[in-house]
XYZ file of C-alpha atoms in Angstrom:
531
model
C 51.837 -17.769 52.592
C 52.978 -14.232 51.254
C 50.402 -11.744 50.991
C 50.344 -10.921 47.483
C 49.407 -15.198 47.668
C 46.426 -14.149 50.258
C 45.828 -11.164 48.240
C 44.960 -13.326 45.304
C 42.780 -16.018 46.828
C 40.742 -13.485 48.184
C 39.873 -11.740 45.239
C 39.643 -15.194 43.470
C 36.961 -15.227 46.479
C 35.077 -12.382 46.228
C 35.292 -10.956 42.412
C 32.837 -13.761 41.576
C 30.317 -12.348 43.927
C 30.588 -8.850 43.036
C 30.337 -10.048 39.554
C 27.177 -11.424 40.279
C 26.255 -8.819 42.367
C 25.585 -6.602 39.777
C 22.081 -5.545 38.887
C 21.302 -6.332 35.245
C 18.350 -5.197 32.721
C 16.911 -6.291 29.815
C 18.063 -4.453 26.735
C 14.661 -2.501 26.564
C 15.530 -0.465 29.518
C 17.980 2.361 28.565
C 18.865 5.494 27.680
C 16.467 7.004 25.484
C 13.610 4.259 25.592
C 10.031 4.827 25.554
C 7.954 3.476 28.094
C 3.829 3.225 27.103
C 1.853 6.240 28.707
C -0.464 6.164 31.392
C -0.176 2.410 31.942
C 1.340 0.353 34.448
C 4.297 -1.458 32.899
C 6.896 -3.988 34.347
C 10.128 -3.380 34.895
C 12.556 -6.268 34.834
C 16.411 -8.102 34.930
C 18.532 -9.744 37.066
C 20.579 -10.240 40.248
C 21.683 -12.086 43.299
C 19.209 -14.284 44.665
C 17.447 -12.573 47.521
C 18.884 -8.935 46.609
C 16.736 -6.167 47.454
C 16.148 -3.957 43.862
C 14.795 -0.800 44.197
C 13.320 1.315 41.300
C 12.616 4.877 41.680
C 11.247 7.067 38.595
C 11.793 10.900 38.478
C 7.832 11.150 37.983
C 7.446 9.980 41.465
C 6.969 6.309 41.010
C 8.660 3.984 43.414
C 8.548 0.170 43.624
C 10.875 -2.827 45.550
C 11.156 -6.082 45.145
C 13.445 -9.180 46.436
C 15.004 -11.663 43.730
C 13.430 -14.930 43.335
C 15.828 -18.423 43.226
C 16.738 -17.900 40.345
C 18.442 -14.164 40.311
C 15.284 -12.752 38.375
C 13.185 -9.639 39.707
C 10.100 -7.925 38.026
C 8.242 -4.736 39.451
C 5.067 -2.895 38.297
C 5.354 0.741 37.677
C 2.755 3.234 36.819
C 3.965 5.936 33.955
C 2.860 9.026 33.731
C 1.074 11.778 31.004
C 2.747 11.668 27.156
C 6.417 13.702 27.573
C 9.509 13.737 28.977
C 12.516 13.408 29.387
C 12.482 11.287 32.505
C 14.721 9.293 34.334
C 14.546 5.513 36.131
C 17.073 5.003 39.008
C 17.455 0.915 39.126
C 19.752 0.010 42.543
C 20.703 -2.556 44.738
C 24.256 -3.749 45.303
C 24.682 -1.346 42.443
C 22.647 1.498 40.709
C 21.584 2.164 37.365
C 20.099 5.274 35.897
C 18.191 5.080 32.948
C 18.328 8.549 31.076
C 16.122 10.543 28.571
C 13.075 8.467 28.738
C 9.849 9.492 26.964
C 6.251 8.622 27.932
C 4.446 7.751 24.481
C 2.885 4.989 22.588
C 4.584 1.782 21.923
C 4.322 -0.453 18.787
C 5.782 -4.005 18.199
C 7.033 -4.256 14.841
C 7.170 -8.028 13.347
C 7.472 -10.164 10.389
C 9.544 -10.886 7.293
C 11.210 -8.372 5.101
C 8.877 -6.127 4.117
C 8.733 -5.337 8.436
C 12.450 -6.080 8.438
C 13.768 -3.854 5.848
C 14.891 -0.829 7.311
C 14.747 2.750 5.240
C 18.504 2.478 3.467
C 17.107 -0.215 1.839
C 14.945 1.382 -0.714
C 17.256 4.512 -1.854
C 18.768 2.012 -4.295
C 17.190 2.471 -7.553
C 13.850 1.054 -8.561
C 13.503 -1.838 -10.627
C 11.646 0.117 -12.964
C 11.291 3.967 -14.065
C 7.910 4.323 -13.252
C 8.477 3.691 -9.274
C 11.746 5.872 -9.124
C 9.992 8.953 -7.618
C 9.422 6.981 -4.555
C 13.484 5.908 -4.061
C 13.586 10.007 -4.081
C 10.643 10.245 -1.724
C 12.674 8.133 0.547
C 16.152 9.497 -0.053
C 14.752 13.094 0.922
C 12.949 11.658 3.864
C 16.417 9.768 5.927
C 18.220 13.509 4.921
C 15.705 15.751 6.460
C 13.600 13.604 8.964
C 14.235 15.145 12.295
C 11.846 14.141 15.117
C 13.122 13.041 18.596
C 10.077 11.858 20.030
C 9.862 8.981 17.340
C 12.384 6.175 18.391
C 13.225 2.564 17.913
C 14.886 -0.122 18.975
C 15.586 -3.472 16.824
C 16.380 -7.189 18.300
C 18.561 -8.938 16.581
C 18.323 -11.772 14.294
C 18.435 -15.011 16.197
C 17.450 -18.433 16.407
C 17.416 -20.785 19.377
C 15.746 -24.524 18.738
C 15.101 -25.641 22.501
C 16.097 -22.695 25.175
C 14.451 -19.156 25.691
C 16.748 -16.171 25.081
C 15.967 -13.841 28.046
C 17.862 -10.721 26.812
C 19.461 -9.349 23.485
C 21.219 -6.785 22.223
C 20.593 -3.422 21.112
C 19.546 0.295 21.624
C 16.928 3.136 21.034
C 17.454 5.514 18.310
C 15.495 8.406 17.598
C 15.069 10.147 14.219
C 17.596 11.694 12.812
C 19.529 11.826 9.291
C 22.388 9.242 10.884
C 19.869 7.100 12.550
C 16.437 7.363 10.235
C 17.910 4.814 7.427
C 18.228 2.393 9.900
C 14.690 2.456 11.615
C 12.139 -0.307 9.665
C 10.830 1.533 7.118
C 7.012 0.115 7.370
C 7.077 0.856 11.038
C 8.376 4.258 10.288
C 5.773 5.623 8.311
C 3.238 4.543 10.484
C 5.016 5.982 13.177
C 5.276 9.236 11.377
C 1.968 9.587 10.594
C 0.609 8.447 14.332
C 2.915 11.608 15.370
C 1.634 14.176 12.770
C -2.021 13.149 14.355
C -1.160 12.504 18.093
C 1.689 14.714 18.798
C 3.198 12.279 21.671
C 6.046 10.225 21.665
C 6.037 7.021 19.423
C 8.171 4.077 20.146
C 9.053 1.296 17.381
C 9.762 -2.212 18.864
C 11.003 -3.738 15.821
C 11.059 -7.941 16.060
C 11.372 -9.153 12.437
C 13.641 -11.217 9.915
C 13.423 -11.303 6.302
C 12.318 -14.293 4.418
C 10.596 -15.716 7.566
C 7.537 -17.968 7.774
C 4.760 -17.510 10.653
C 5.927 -21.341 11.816
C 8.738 -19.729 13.284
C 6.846 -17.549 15.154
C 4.672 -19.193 17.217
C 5.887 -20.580 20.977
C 6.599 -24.217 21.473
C 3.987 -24.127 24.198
C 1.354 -22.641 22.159
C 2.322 -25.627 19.590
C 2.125 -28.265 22.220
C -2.177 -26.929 23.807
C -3.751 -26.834 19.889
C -4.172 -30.719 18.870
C -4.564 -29.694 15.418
C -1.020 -28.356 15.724
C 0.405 -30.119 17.973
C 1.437 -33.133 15.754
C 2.984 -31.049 12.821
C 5.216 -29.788 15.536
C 6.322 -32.832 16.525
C 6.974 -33.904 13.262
C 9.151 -31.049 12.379
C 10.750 -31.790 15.897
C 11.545 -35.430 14.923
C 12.820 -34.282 11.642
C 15.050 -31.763 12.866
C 16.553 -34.653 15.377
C 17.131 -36.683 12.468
C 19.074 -34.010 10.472
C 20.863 -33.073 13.357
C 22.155 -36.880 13.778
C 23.019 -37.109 10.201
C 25.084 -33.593 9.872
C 26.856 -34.124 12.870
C 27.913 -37.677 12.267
C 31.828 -37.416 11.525
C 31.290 -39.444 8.374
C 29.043 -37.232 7.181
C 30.111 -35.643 3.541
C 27.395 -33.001 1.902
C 29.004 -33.795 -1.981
C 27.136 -32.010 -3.756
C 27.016 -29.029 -1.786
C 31.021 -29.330 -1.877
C 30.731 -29.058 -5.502
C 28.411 -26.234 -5.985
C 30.576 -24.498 -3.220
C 33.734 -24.589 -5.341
C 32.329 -23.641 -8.522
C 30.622 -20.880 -6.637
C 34.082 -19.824 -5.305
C 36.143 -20.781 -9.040
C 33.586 -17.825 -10.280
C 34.816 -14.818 -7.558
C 31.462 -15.845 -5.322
C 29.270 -13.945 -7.464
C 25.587 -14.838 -7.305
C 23.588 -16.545 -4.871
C 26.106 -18.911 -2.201
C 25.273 -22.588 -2.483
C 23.181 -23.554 0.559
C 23.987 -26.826 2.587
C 21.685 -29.824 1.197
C 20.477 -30.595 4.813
C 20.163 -26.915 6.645
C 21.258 -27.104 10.537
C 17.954 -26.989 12.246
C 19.764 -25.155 15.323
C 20.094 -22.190 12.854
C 17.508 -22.687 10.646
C 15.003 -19.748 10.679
C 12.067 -21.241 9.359
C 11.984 -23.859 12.380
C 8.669 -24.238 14.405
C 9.119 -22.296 17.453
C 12.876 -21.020 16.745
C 12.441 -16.930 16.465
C 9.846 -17.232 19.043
C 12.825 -18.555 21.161
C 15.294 -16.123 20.311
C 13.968 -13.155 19.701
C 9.821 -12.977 20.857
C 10.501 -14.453 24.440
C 13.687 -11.808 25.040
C 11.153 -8.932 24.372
C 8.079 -9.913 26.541
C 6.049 -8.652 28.624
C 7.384 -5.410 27.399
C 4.267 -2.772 27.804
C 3.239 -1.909 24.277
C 0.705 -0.085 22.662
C -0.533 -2.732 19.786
C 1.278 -4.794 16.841
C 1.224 -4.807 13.307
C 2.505 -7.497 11.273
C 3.931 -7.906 7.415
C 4.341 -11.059 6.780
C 2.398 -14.023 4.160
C 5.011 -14.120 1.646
C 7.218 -17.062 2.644
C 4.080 -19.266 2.894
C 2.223 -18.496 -0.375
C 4.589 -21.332 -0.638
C 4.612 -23.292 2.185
C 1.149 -24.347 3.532
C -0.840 -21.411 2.238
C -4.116 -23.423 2.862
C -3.354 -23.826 6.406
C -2.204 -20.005 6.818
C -5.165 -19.055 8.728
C -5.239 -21.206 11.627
C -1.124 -20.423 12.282
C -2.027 -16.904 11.987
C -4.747 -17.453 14.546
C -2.757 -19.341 16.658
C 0.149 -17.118 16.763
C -1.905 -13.545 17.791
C -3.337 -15.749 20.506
C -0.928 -17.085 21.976
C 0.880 -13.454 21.837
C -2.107 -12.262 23.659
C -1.816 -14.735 26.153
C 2.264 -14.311 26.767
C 1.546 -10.532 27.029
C -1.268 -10.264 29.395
C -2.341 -7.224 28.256
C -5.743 -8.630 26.699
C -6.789 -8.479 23.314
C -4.334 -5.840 22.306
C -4.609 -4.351 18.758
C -3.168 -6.280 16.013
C -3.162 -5.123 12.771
C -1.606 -6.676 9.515
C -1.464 -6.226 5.885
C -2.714 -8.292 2.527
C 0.607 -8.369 0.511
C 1.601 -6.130 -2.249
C 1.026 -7.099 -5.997
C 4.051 -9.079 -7.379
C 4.709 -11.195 -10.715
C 6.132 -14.757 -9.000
C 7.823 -17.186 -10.574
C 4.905 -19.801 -10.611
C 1.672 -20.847 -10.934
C 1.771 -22.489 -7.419
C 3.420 -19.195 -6.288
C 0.700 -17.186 -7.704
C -2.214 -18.795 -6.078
C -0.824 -19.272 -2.913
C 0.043 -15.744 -2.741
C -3.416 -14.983 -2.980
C -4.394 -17.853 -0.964
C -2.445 -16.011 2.057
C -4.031 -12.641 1.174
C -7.225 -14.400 1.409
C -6.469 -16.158 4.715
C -5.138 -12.800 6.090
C -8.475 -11.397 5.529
C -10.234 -14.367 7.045
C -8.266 -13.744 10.278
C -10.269 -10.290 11.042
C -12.797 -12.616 12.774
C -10.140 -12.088 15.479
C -11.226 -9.239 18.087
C -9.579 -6.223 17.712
C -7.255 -6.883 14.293
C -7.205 -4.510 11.040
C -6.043 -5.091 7.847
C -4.544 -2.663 4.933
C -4.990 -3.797 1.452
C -1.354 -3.258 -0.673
C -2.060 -4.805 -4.159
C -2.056 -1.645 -5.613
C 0.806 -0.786 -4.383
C 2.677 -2.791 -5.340
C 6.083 -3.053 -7.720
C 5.543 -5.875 -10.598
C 8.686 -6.582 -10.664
C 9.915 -6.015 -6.839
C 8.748 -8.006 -4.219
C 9.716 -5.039 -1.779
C 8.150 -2.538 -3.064
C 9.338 0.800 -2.137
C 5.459 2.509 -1.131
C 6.001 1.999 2.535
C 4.255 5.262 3.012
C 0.807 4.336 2.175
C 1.317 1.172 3.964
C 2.096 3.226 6.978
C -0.687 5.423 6.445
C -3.109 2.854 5.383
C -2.020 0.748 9.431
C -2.214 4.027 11.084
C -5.971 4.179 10.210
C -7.066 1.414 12.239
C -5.097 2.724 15.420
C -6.136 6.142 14.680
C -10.203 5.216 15.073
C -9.944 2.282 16.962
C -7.011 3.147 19.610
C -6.722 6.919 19.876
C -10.716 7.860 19.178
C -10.225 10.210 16.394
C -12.701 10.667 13.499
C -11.924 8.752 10.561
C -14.926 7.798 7.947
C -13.224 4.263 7.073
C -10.537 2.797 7.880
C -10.934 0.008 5.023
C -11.222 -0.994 1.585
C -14.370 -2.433 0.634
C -14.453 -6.237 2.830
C -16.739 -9.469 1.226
C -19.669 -9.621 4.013
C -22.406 -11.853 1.644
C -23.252 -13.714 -1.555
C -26.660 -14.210 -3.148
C -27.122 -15.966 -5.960
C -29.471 -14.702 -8.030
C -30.331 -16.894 -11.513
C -27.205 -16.445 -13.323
C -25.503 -14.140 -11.538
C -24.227 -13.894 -8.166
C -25.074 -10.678 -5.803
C -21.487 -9.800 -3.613
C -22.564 -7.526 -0.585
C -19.705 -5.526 1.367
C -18.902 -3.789 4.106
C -16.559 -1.212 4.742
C -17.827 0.640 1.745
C -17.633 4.000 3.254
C -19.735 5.822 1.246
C -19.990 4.379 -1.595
C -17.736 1.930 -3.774
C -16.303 2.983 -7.143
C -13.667 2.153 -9.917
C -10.774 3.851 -8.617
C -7.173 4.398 -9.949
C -4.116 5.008 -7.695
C -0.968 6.563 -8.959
C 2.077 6.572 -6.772
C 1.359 8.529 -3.879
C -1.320 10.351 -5.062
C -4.758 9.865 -3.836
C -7.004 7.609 -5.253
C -9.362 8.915 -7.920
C -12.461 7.433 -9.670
C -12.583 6.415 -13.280
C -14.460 5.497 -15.947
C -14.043 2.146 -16.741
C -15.315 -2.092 -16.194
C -14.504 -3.524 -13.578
C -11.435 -5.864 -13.343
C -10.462 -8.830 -11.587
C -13.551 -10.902 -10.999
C -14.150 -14.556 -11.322
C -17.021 -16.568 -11.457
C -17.230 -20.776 -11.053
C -20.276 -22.986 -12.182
C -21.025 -26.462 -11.110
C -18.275 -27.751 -12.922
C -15.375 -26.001 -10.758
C -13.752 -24.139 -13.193
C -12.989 -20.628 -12.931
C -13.639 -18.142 -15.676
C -12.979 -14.430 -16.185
C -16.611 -12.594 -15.043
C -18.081 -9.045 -15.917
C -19.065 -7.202 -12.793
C -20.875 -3.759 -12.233
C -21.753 -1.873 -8.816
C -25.400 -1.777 -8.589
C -25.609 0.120 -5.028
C -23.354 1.756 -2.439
C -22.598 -1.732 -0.927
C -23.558 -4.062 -3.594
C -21.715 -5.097 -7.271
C -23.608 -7.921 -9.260
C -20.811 -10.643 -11.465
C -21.481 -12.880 -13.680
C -20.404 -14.886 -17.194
C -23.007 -15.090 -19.783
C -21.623 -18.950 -20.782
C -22.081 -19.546 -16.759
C -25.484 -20.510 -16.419
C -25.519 -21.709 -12.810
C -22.718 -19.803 -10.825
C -21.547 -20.771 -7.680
C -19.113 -18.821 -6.233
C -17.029 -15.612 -6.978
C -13.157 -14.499 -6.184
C -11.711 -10.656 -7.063
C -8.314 -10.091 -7.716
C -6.671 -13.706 -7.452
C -3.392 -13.404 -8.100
C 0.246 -12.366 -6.979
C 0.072 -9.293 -9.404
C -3.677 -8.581 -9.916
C -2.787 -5.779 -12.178
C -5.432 -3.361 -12.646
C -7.718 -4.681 -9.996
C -9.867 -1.327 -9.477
C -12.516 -1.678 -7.031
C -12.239 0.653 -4.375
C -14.475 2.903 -2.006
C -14.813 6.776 -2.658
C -12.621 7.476 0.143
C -9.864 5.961 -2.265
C -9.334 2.697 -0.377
C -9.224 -1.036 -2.328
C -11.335 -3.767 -1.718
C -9.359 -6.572 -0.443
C -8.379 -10.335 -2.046
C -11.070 -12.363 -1.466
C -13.004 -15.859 -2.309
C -16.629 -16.429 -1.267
C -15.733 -20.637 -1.201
């Protein structure tokens, strides 16, 4: 044997070794992340099984570990005052220095497109006139915007059926005109306007995909402990094994999706591609359990602040009537994976928007309504959009007031500063009284009122009838109901042909156009049924 021969079997030897030598992190620790202030956080990756991993921070923090079996490692660290920028030093068999770190407040950013869409996507023009001012709001804001201590990071879309991604890719970005257009544009205003208030660093988490249901969401695990769940899991589960067997049979032919396909491509591929007539469940997003796989379980226990959420619109179609106890069942289990406690979740009702059905149109409300029913939750907000909304877009392009309307709750609730109300009127009580039914509220402020909102202009009182209410009588049917404020908590409704109401609903719709009660701090009451 020569010894370029020995040379080579050596190295075929060793390379593996050193290859596996190598310390590794999860994406969320690099350059230019922000770690949550004044908390202790863990700090985790890979490497060879019983390695030795030091981590040493440049505030003074030091912590060592040895990997378990299977090559992971996790430490605690404790971070220090709001600031920066600081540095981690990661080593073992190799050493890696995490630079320009800031101290701050962390956020997880989740849902479906209304989360998902980033900034660039509302410069295009609006779908009507009237809205246009905010495309320009928006188009001024990516050019200008110039804040380092506001930064984000994005996983990518990804779905995974059966196995837990433990990593992704991506990085952190900070504000700036070539980075702000790509930043979620819902978590950036509420960023924005935590920094105007707080003055320390703000880091976006952003976990989201357009078009997404909350099935998707929620953990297999979390599926497989809640009975009531438990079984439409399985289901889907069986399902997916049986489209699975029948798309990956050799014999298989999808015809008509063949056809569609070529037409599609005989007219230049112009207008919406033909989908497959059985969708791969090993890519299909709207799986039970999938994005929970690929995306949620590569992200935790990440420290973070709290969560908000913007998300309902997918299942106005899709098991609306069931919408509270997944959205229940996925802050939960959250919770639970995090180990941080009841950690603030906030959410919104969804923005006003014509749909395309009648079905559409009451399960959209039927989700707003179930969104509100979920505050029973401990520590969970809610913003009310509808008047923000674009008829005619169902992304509408006010992501400013959604920001500010989030940043309320965290503002009061998280960060102790003075803020009168942080909601639009809420449905606390009904009485009926004769013929007309008493609706109580809270979250009135101080006082409610018929309010008007224009753009981004504050809300102002008005002049006119209430709009938007409904009554029932015994015979189940709802009507179209007068309705007056008769205190500073307190409207009466009723229907003079309704002799005997029994319940009442306000603003029940997709596009509840002109719905008008607010409080006099100029925020709307939100959806809501008293059934």
């Amino acid at each position: 044997m020569n010894i370029k021969q020995l040379v080579s079997i050596l190295l075929l030897l060793v390379l593996p070794q050193l290859v596996l030598a190598n310390i590794k992190l999860n994406a969320l620790f690099s350059d230019h992340m922000v770690v949550q202030r004044n908390a202790e956080i863990p700090v985790w990756g890979w490497a060879d099984v019983n390695e030795k991993v030091i981590v040493v921070t440049s505030w003074g923090e030091k912590a060592e570990v040895i990997t378990a079996k299977d090559g992971t490692w996790k430490v605690n660290i404790k971070t220090p005052d709001a600031g920066g920028p600081h540095k981690i030093t990661v080593s073992g068999k190799n050493t890696i220095e995490i630079q320009d770190i800031l101290s701050g407040e962390v956020w997880l950013c989740t849902g479906q497109s209304n989360m998902d869409w980033a900034m660039n996507k509302f410069v295009n023009n609006s779908k009507d006139y009237f809205h246009q001012p905010l495309v320009e709001y928006i188009k001024t804001e990516i050019a200008t915007a110039n804040d380092n201590w506001l930064r984000h990071i994005e996983v990518p879309r990804a779905t995974s059926l059966h196995e837990k991604n433990e990593n992704f890719k991506g990085n952190w970005i900070s504000v700036k005109p070539e980075h702000t257009g790509k930043i979620t544009a819902t978590g950036y205003f509420f960023a924005k306007e935590l920094r105007e208030k707080l003055n320390v660093p703000i880091g976006l988490l952003e976990c989201s995909w357009g078009g997404t249901r909350v099935q998707p969401w929620i953990s297999e695990a979390a599926y497989k402990e809640d009975e009531n769940l438990k079984e439409y899991f399985l289901a889907c589960r069986s399902d997916a094994k049986k489209d699975i067997a029948t798309i990956t049979n050799p014999s298989y032919v999808d015809t008509d999706y063949e056809k569609k396909l070529k037409v599609w491509n005989e007219k230049g591929g112009k207008g919406r591609k033909p989908r497959p007539t059985i969708s791969d469940p090993r890519t299909n997003m709207q799986e039970p359990a999938t994005l929970h796989n690929a995306m949620v379980s590569a992200i935790v226990p990440y420290a973070i602040k709290g969560a908000i959420w913007y998300q309902g619109e997918s299942n106005a179609v899709y098991l609306p009537e069931q919408y509270e106890t997944f959205f229940t069942k996925m802050i939960n289990s959250w919770r639970a994976e995090w180990n941080q406690g009841d950690f603030p979740f906030y959410w919104v009702q969804l923005a006003a928007c014509n749909r395309g059905s009648k079905e559409a149109d009451l399960g959209w409300a039927t989700v707003n309504d179930h969104l509100r029913r979920t505050l029973k939750l401990p520590n969970t907000g809610m913003a009310v959009l509808y008047d923000i909304g674009e008829p005619r877009d169902i992304h509408p392009h006010n992501k400013i007031d959604v920001g500010k309307r989030l940043a309320l709750w965290a503002l009061k609730y998280d960060y102790d500063l003075v803020i009168p109300v942080v909601s639009g009127p809420l449905y606390k009580h009904k009485t009926i009284k004769g013929d007309k039914i008493e609706i109580e509220f809270e979250s009135e402020g101080s006082g409610l009122m018929v309010g008007k909102k224009v753009l981004l202009n504050e809300t102002y009182e008005i002049d006119k009838p209430l709009k938007w209410f409904e009554i029932m009588g015994e015979n189940n049917i709802w009507q179209p109901a007068q309705a007056k404020i008769t205190a500073d908590n307190k409207i009466e409704v009723w229907n003079s042909e309704v002799s005997n109401p029994t319940h009442v609903r306000y603003a029940w719709s997709g596009n509840p156009d002109g719905a008008n009660l607010y409080n006099k701090e100029g925020l709307p009451a939100a959806v809501f049924t008293t059934e």
